[in-house]
Tab-separated table of C-alpha atoms in Angstrom:
chain	number	residue	atom	x	y	z
A	1	UNK	CA	29.465	-71.398	-109.754
A	2	UNK	CA	32.301	-72.958	-107.755
A	3	UNK	CA	31.450	-74.442	-104.408
A	4	UNK	CA	32.528	-73.505	-100.916
A	5	UNK	CA	34.547	-76.442	-99.660
A	6	UNK	CA	34.533	-77.405	-95.983
A	7	UNK	CA	38.316	-77.840	-96.155
A	8	UNK	CA	38.722	-74.226	-97.210
A	9	UNK	CA	36.472	-73.060	-94.380
A	10	UNK	CA	38.478	-75.081	-91.873
A	11	UNK	CA	41.707	-73.644	-93.263
A	12	UNK	CA	40.360	-70.134	-92.713
A	13	UNK	CA	39.449	-70.966	-89.123
A	14	UNK	CA	42.922	-72.376	-88.461
A	15	UNK	CA	44.671	-69.481	-90.162
A	16	UNK	CA	42.809	-67.102	-87.893
A	17	UNK	CA	43.788	-68.934	-84.716
A	18	UNK	CA	40.349	-70.232	-83.796
A	19	UNK	CA	40.491	-72.273	-80.600
A	20	UNK	CA	36.823	-73.206	-80.149
A	21	UNK	CA	33.901	-73.724	-82.531
A	22	UNK	CA	30.640	-73.057	-80.698
A	23	UNK	CA	27.996	-74.510	-82.885
A	24	UNK	CA	24.620	-76.019	-83.503
A	25	UNK	CA	24.374	-78.201	-86.591
A	26	UNK	CA	23.289	-76.454	-89.743
A	27	UNK	CA	21.371	-78.048	-92.593
A	28	UNK	CA	24.407	-79.024	-94.608
A	29	UNK	CA	27.432	-78.774	-92.358
A	30	UNK	CA	28.160	-82.418	-91.671
A	31	UNK	CA	31.221	-82.494	-93.906
A	32	UNK	CA	32.630	-79.540	-91.997
A	33	UNK	CA	31.735	-81.218	-88.713
A	34	UNK	CA	33.721	-84.308	-89.608
A	35	UNK	CA	36.742	-82.182	-90.492
A	36	UNK	CA	36.485	-80.108	-87.319
A	37	UNK	CA	36.035	-83.177	-85.156
A	38	UNK	CA	39.294	-84.571	-86.484
A	39	UNK	CA	41.198	-81.294	-86.101
A	40	UNK	CA	43.196	-81.395	-82.860
A	41	UNK	CA	43.742	-77.640	-82.630
A	42	UNK	CA	40.010	-76.913	-82.417
A	43	UNK	CA	37.654	-77.725	-79.549
A	44	UNK	CA	34.004	-78.209	-80.524
A	45	UNK	CA	31.426	-76.854	-78.087
A	46	UNK	CA	27.959	-78.066	-79.089
A	47	UNK	CA	25.016	-75.975	-77.927
A	48	UNK	CA	21.346	-76.879	-77.988
A	49	UNK	CA	20.063	-73.367	-78.611
A	50	UNK	CA	21.832	-70.727	-80.662
A	51	UNK	CA	21.483	-68.057	-77.985
A	52	UNK	CA	23.854	-70.058	-75.814
A	53	UNK	CA	26.491	-69.707	-78.493
A	54	UNK	CA	26.841	-65.991	-77.822
A	55	UNK	CA	27.179	-66.317	-74.037
A	56	UNK	CA	29.574	-69.255	-74.412
A	57	UNK	CA	31.677	-67.289	-76.874
A	58	UNK	CA	31.671	-64.296	-74.515
A	59	UNK	CA	33.077	-66.481	-71.739
A	60	UNK	CA	35.710	-67.997	-73.997
A	61	UNK	CA	36.783	-64.582	-75.241
A	62	UNK	CA	36.891	-63.159	-71.701
A	63	UNK	CA	39.253	-65.994	-70.856
A	64	UNK	CA	41.561	-65.135	-73.738
A	65	UNK	CA	40.461	-67.756	-76.266
A	66	UNK	CA	39.306	-67.217	-79.846
A	67	UNK	CA	35.910	-68.757	-80.544
A	68	UNK	CA	33.908	-68.796	-83.735
A	69	UNK	CA	30.142	-69.295	-83.782
A	70	UNK	CA	28.678	-71.613	-86.407
A	71	UNK	CA	24.887	-71.490	-86.626
A	72	UNK	CA	22.030	-71.135	-89.092
A	73	UNK	CA	20.138	-67.923	-89.847
A	74	UNK	CA	16.983	-69.289	-88.215
A	75	UNK	CA	18.832	-69.750	-84.916
A	76	UNK	CA	20.550	-66.414	-85.202
A	77	UNK	CA	17.185	-64.707	-85.332
A	78	UNK	CA	16.020	-66.665	-82.307
A	79	UNK	CA	19.109	-65.403	-80.461
A	80	UNK	CA	18.503	-61.693	-80.700
A	81	UNK	CA	18.692	-60.866	-77.000
A	82	UNK	CA	21.828	-62.961	-76.476
A	83	UNK	CA	23.476	-61.290	-79.438
A	84	UNK	CA	22.553	-57.936	-77.927
A	85	UNK	CA	23.634	-58.665	-74.370
A	86	UNK	CA	26.464	-61.186	-74.614
A	87	UNK	CA	27.761	-60.295	-78.056
A	88	UNK	CA	27.414	-56.540	-78.446
A	89	UNK	CA	27.036	-55.676	-74.758
A	90	UNK	CA	30.180	-57.544	-73.755
A	91	UNK	CA	32.224	-56.294	-76.730
A	92	UNK	CA	32.812	-59.887	-77.751
A	93	UNK	CA	35.174	-60.053	-80.742
A	94	UNK	CA	33.632	-63.038	-82.459
A	95	UNK	CA	32.863	-64.117	-86.000
A	96	UNK	CA	29.545	-65.838	-86.470
A	97	UNK	CA	29.353	-67.989	-89.544
A	98	UNK	CA	25.698	-68.147	-90.415
A	99	UNK	CA	24.206	-70.673	-92.779
A	100	UNK	CA	22.086	-68.577	-95.120
A	101	UNK	CA	19.131	-70.928	-95.437
A	102	UNK	CA	16.991	-70.029	-98.396
A	103	UNK	CA	19.537	-67.734	-100.041
A	104	UNK	CA	19.676	-67.769	-103.785
A	105	UNK	CA	20.886	-65.309	-106.371
A	106	UNK	CA	18.866	-67.154	-109.018
A	107	UNK	CA	15.343	-65.839	-108.847
A	108	UNK	CA	13.045	-64.919	-106.004
A	109	UNK	CA	13.784	-65.802	-102.404
A	110	UNK	CA	10.827	-67.749	-101.083
A	111	UNK	CA	12.160	-68.843	-97.684
A	112	UNK	CA	11.332	-66.267	-95.000
A	113	UNK	CA	14.475	-67.327	-93.127
A	114	UNK	CA	16.507	-65.800	-95.949
A	115	UNK	CA	14.136	-62.868	-96.432
A	116	UNK	CA	14.710	-61.592	-92.893
A	117	UNK	CA	18.391	-62.500	-92.413
A	118	UNK	CA	20.041	-59.324	-93.647
A	119	UNK	CA	17.225	-57.201	-92.224
A	120	UNK	CA	17.945	-58.759	-88.823
A	121	UNK	CA	21.650	-57.976	-89.095
A	122	UNK	CA	20.879	-54.402	-90.090
A	123	UNK	CA	18.623	-54.024	-87.040
A	124	UNK	CA	21.496	-55.036	-84.759
A	125	UNK	CA	24.030	-53.032	-86.752
A	126	UNK	CA	26.112	-56.160	-87.373
A	127	UNK	CA	28.399	-55.978	-90.374
A	128	UNK	CA	28.454	-59.055	-92.602
A	129	UNK	CA	30.198	-60.668	-95.551
A	130	UNK	CA	28.594	-63.051	-98.025
A	131	UNK	CA	30.622	-66.144	-98.883
A	132	UNK	CA	29.324	-68.425	-101.639
A	133	UNK	CA	32.397	-70.193	-102.958
A	134	UNK	CA	36.078	-70.805	-102.298
A	135	UNK	CA	36.785	-67.661	-104.293
A	136	UNK	CA	35.039	-65.644	-101.587
A	137	UNK	CA	36.567	-67.499	-98.656
A	138	UNK	CA	39.191	-64.882	-97.887
A	139	UNK	CA	36.326	-62.694	-96.679
A	140	UNK	CA	36.289	-64.937	-93.625
A	141	UNK	CA	39.693	-63.549	-92.665
A	142	UNK	CA	38.428	-60.032	-93.288
A	143	UNK	CA	35.615	-60.724	-90.833
A	144	UNK	CA	38.027	-62.039	-88.197
A	145	UNK	CA	40.234	-58.972	-88.501
A	146	UNK	CA	37.240	-56.680	-88.219
A	147	UNK	CA	35.809	-58.460	-85.178
A	148	UNK	CA	39.147	-58.228	-83.399
A	149	UNK	CA	39.711	-54.597	-84.365
A	150	UNK	CA	36.195	-53.412	-83.526
A	151	UNK	CA	35.671	-55.747	-80.542
A	152	UNK	CA	32.227	-56.804	-81.686
A	153	UNK	CA	30.514	-59.636	-83.536
A	154	UNK	CA	30.847	-59.757	-87.312
A	155	UNK	CA	28.817	-62.152	-89.468
A	156	UNK	CA	29.821	-64.317	-92.411
A	157	UNK	CA	26.754	-65.382	-94.363
A	158	UNK	CA	27.431	-68.756	-95.923
A	159	UNK	CA	25.389	-68.541	-99.093
A	160	UNK	CA	26.367	-71.950	-100.352
A	161	UNK	CA	25.751	-73.863	-97.127
A	162	UNK	CA	28.455	-76.332	-98.093
A	163	UNK	CA	26.808	-77.388	-101.334
A	164	UNK	CA	23.342	-78.479	-100.968
A	165	UNK	CA	20.639	-76.249	-99.707
A	166	UNK	CA	20.094	-73.646	-102.383
A	167	UNK	CA	16.682	-74.009	-103.935
A	168	UNK	CA	18.123	-73.376	-107.369
A	169	UNK	CA	20.251	-76.505	-107.347
B	1	UNK	CA	15.772	-71.099	-46.729
B	2	UNK	CA	18.868	-68.939	-46.664
B	3	UNK	CA	19.545	-65.261	-47.071
B	4	UNK	CA	21.682	-64.773	-50.139
B	5	UNK	CA	24.130	-62.517	-48.300
B	6	UNK	CA	24.578	-65.035	-45.465
B	7	UNK	CA	25.141	-67.884	-47.898
B	8	UNK	CA	27.693	-65.854	-49.847
B	9	UNK	CA	29.470	-64.966	-46.617
B	10	UNK	CA	29.898	-68.663	-45.841
B	11	UNK	CA	31.101	-69.332	-49.388
B	12	UNK	CA	33.550	-66.448	-49.220
B	13	UNK	CA	35.450	-68.168	-46.406
B	14	UNK	CA	36.113	-71.085	-48.777
B	15	UNK	CA	36.604	-69.079	-51.942
B	16	UNK	CA	40.359	-69.325	-52.199
B	17	UNK	CA	41.359	-67.576	-55.397
B	18	UNK	CA	38.369	-68.666	-57.478
B	19	UNK	CA	36.997	-66.494	-60.266
B	20	UNK	CA	33.467	-65.644	-59.104
B	21	UNK	CA	30.527	-64.789	-61.347
B	22	UNK	CA	27.969	-63.685	-58.752
B	23	UNK	CA	25.005	-63.508	-61.146
B	24	UNK	CA	21.815	-62.441	-59.385
B	25	UNK	CA	23.743	-62.372	-56.113
B	26	UNK	CA	25.925	-59.581	-57.414
B	27	UNK	CA	24.498	-56.801	-55.264
B	28	UNK	CA	25.385	-58.806	-52.145
B	29	UNK	CA	28.693	-60.159	-53.395
B	30	UNK	CA	30.265	-56.763	-54.154
B	31	UNK	CA	29.864	-55.929	-50.447
B	32	UNK	CA	31.691	-59.101	-49.394
B	33	UNK	CA	34.395	-59.815	-51.901
B	34	UNK	CA	37.987	-59.127	-50.990
B	35	UNK	CA	39.259	-59.940	-54.491
B	36	UNK	CA	37.222	-57.742	-56.847
B	37	UNK	CA	39.806	-58.222	-59.580
B	38	UNK	CA	38.731	-61.881	-59.657
B	39	UNK	CA	35.014	-61.087	-59.736
B	40	UNK	CA	32.785	-60.781	-62.781
B	41	UNK	CA	29.636	-59.051	-61.480
B	42	UNK	CA	28.039	-58.785	-64.891
B	43	UNK	CA	24.513	-58.037	-63.740
B	44	UNK	CA	22.213	-59.356	-66.419
B	45	UNK	CA	23.644	-59.059	-69.937
B	46	UNK	CA	20.825	-61.260	-71.242
B	47	UNK	CA	18.751	-63.622	-69.142
B	48	UNK	CA	19.504	-67.318	-69.363
B	49	UNK	CA	23.116	-66.989	-70.449
B	50	UNK	CA	25.163	-67.039	-67.260
B	51	UNK	CA	25.743	-70.805	-67.281
B	52	UNK	CA	27.024	-70.761	-70.851
B	53	UNK	CA	29.247	-67.781	-70.105
B	54	UNK	CA	30.683	-69.599	-67.098
B	55	UNK	CA	31.242	-72.691	-69.240
B	56	UNK	CA	33.147	-70.656	-71.796
B	57	UNK	CA	35.257	-69.054	-69.093
B	58	UNK	CA	35.978	-72.392	-67.430
B	59	UNK	CA	37.050	-73.923	-70.747
B	60	UNK	CA	39.247	-70.937	-71.460
B	61	UNK	CA	40.886	-70.986	-68.024
B	62	UNK	CA	41.329	-74.643	-67.083
B	63	UNK	CA	43.793	-73.778	-64.326
B	64	UNK	CA	41.399	-71.397	-62.586
B	65	UNK	CA	38.447	-72.434	-60.438
B	66	UNK	CA	35.301	-70.771	-61.818
B	67	UNK	CA	32.308	-70.346	-59.486
B	68	UNK	CA	28.922	-69.235	-60.798
B	69	UNK	CA	25.904	-68.151	-58.751
B	70	UNK	CA	23.132	-68.689	-61.274
B	71	UNK	CA	19.405	-68.343	-60.618
B	72	UNK	CA	16.511	-70.695	-61.191
B	73	UNK	CA	14.873	-68.240	-63.576
B	74	UNK	CA	18.053	-68.178	-65.657
B	75	UNK	CA	18.374	-71.962	-65.559
B	76	UNK	CA	14.763	-72.396	-66.641
B	77	UNK	CA	15.309	-70.021	-69.544
B	78	UNK	CA	18.620	-71.590	-70.532
B	79	UNK	CA	18.203	-75.191	-69.437
B	80	UNK	CA	19.718	-76.448	-72.655
B	81	UNK	CA	23.095	-75.247	-71.399
B	82	UNK	CA	23.230	-78.027	-68.817
B	83	UNK	CA	23.890	-80.908	-71.256
B	84	UNK	CA	26.632	-78.896	-72.920
B	85	UNK	CA	28.300	-78.271	-69.556
B	86	UNK	CA	27.987	-81.954	-68.705
B	87	UNK	CA	29.455	-83.010	-72.052
B	88	UNK	CA	32.409	-80.636	-71.867
B	89	UNK	CA	32.772	-81.501	-68.170
B	90	UNK	CA	35.080	-78.693	-67.054
B	91	UNK	CA	36.660	-79.933	-63.834
B	92	UNK	CA	37.067	-76.325	-62.679
B	93	UNK	CA	33.397	-75.243	-62.846
B	94	UNK	CA	31.154	-74.992	-59.762
B	95	UNK	CA	27.582	-74.134	-60.681
B	96	UNK	CA	25.527	-72.843	-57.759
B	97	UNK	CA	21.897	-71.918	-58.427
B	98	UNK	CA	19.886	-69.539	-56.247
B	99	UNK	CA	16.291	-70.743	-56.081
B	100	UNK	CA	13.873	-68.331	-54.443
B	101	UNK	CA	10.904	-69.607	-56.426
B	102	UNK	CA	10.112	-66.241	-57.960
B	103	UNK	CA	11.224	-63.644	-60.447
B	104	UNK	CA	12.450	-61.426	-57.623
B	105	UNK	CA	13.588	-58.501	-59.718
B	106	UNK	CA	10.239	-58.079	-61.445
B	107	UNK	CA	8.112	-58.016	-58.331
B	108	UNK	CA	8.076	-61.629	-57.148
B	109	UNK	CA	5.896	-63.519	-59.606
B	110	UNK	CA	6.411	-67.306	-59.255
B	111	UNK	CA	8.588	-69.121	-61.772
B	112	UNK	CA	6.851	-72.011	-63.600
B	113	UNK	CA	6.198	-74.977	-61.336
B	114	UNK	CA	8.093	-73.277	-58.523
B	115	UNK	CA	6.874	-75.578	-55.772
B	116	UNK	CA	7.878	-78.949	-57.176
B	117	UNK	CA	10.878	-78.396	-59.418
B	118	UNK	CA	13.881	-80.575	-58.533
B	119	UNK	CA	16.707	-78.736	-60.240
B	120	UNK	CA	19.410	-81.002	-58.884
B	121	UNK	CA	17.584	-83.928	-60.503
B	122	UNK	CA	17.448	-82.057	-63.791
B	123	UNK	CA	21.192	-81.368	-63.600
B	124	UNK	CA	21.879	-84.982	-62.712
B	125	UNK	CA	19.766	-86.140	-65.635
B	126	UNK	CA	21.687	-83.815	-67.927
B	127	UNK	CA	24.879	-85.550	-66.867
B	128	UNK	CA	26.448	-83.489	-64.075
B	129	UNK	CA	28.561	-85.976	-62.129
B	130	UNK	CA	27.793	-84.358	-58.759
B	131	UNK	CA	24.671	-82.499	-57.672
B	132	UNK	CA	23.387	-81.151	-54.370
B	133	UNK	CA	20.187	-79.615	-53.052
B	134	UNK	CA	20.602	-77.539	-49.909
B	135	UNK	CA	17.863	-75.586	-48.159
B	136	UNK	CA	19.479	-74.190	-45.019
B	137	UNK	CA	22.592	-72.310	-44.020
B	138	UNK	CA	23.870	-74.887	-41.554
B	139	UNK	CA	23.927	-77.652	-44.159
B	140	UNK	CA	25.520	-75.298	-46.662
B	141	UNK	CA	28.280	-74.429	-44.182
B	142	UNK	CA	28.826	-78.114	-43.492
B	143	UNK	CA	28.985	-79.109	-47.162
B	144	UNK	CA	30.733	-76.250	-48.917
B	145	UNK	CA	34.212	-77.616	-48.326
B	146	UNK	CA	33.228	-80.992	-49.790
B	147	UNK	CA	31.513	-79.326	-52.748
B	148	UNK	CA	34.549	-77.272	-53.656
B	149	UNK	CA	36.961	-80.062	-52.831
B	150	UNK	CA	35.916	-82.278	-55.723
B	151	UNK	CA	36.365	-81.909	-59.455
B	152	UNK	CA	33.591	-80.197	-61.366
B	153	UNK	CA	31.272	-79.735	-62.897
B	154	UNK	CA	29.244	-79.659	-59.702
B	155	UNK	CA	25.684	-78.343	-59.536
B	156	UNK	CA	24.263	-77.033	-56.258
B	157	UNK	CA	20.627	-75.940	-55.925
B	158	UNK	CA	20.220	-73.525	-53.019
B	159	UNK	CA	16.874	-72.527	-51.497
B	160	UNK	CA	17.061	-68.787	-50.978
B	161	UNK	CA	14.674	-66.292	-49.369
B	162	UNK	CA	12.937	-64.133	-51.951
B	163	UNK	CA	14.297	-60.608	-51.590
B	164	UNK	CA	11.919	-58.926	-53.936
B	165	UNK	CA	12.580	-55.743	-55.826
B	166	UNK	CA	9.495	-53.972	-57.070
B	167	UNK	CA	10.765	-50.677	-58.374
B	168	UNK	CA	11.145	-49.586	-61.963
B	169	UNK	CA	14.621	-50.439	-63.217
B	170	UNK	CA	15.672	-46.835	-63.557
B	171	UNK	CA	14.793	-46.087	-59.913
B	172	UNK	CA	16.837	-48.908	-58.385
B	173	UNK	CA	20.069	-48.232	-56.542
B	174	UNK	CA	23.082	-49.038	-58.689
B	175	UNK	CA	25.166	-51.656	-56.906
B	176	UNK	CA	27.707	-52.151	-59.695
B	177	UNK	CA	31.037	-50.532	-58.946
B	178	UNK	CA	32.368	-50.894	-62.470
B	179	UNK	CA	31.092	-51.694	-65.910
B	180	UNK	CA	30.943	-55.263	-67.231
B	181	UNK	CA	33.749	-54.608	-69.625
B	182	UNK	CA	35.900	-53.086	-66.899
B	183	UNK	CA	35.273	-56.150	-64.732
B	184	UNK	CA	36.424	-58.409	-67.579
B	185	UNK	CA	39.443	-56.184	-68.262
B	186	UNK	CA	40.426	-56.233	-64.571
B	187	UNK	CA	40.204	-60.021	-64.453
B	188	UNK	CA	42.255	-60.320	-67.634
B	189	UNK	CA	44.893	-58.006	-66.188
B	190	UNK	CA	44.955	-60.017	-62.957
B	191	UNK	CA	45.471	-63.247	-64.903
B	192	UNK	CA	47.824	-61.809	-67.507
B	193	UNK	CA	45.416	-62.324	-70.404
B	194	UNK	CA	45.724	-60.060	-73.423
B	195	UNK	CA	42.259	-58.561	-73.899
């Protein structure tokens, strides 16, 4: 299968007018980090706990900016109350790109982080799109349009995690 | 110790046209504010997130002064926000923290290590360039102009009287005069931001 390239992800963020990336490093996102760091149109806001990403994004959106949240599924699950209160409760139109740790379409999922990810999103009634390769990357724009239209968080599950984390590889 | 309402009254005289997020002081602030279109009395969307919200707002609106009245319970829950604020260093953010030593809205149980916490030291250690600890109204009145007269981020720990609420949530008087989303929409309209 083709890979999801960090350059393509960054292009999607730029095409959708992202102003701020609120993020906590994911397992395999360093290549994307280097690209984002060198991109003058994007301001990186590093958080130390994923729950802060939702409140930070809510403040940025209230002030008229367009944030994206970049976290891992483990941190998303730790952030449930922030997602509820600052994301859904504040009608924050934000895309959260979630590293899908443990995801594989080749065999049985053994990582509980992956096992509970979609169940968690269902519990919060968050719509999501799976992106595994550059061929899927236009789904990121679909997510941005939906978040803006519905004024609520929409998730993009990054199944490839920028080439490296899938147990099948 | 200060009464929250008295402290906010002193602040209000120096407010100018700041955007104010009154946090746990919201029920007092809505009685005082003369610019409700510049207020974001959000109540408690989710505990521990006010500082990050204020950071996001300050980054989004660099030409507006953003004033937050946080609480020590929120700061304890979301302490990891302080290094992020210090790193991003928004010059327009003024981070006041109400410290009454207790979880006042759940009946007054003490917060962890309530008696010896030095929040201003924590904020300083996280990298805030200016921090204050004030425990009486006279000092607050004497220092507020200096606090607001310098670039942020500034952190100010304020010793506040516990004003404990011990009623079930559904039985409490509703002090909010509009919904959170209406408050945000009103501020956006005031500032000409497309929501």
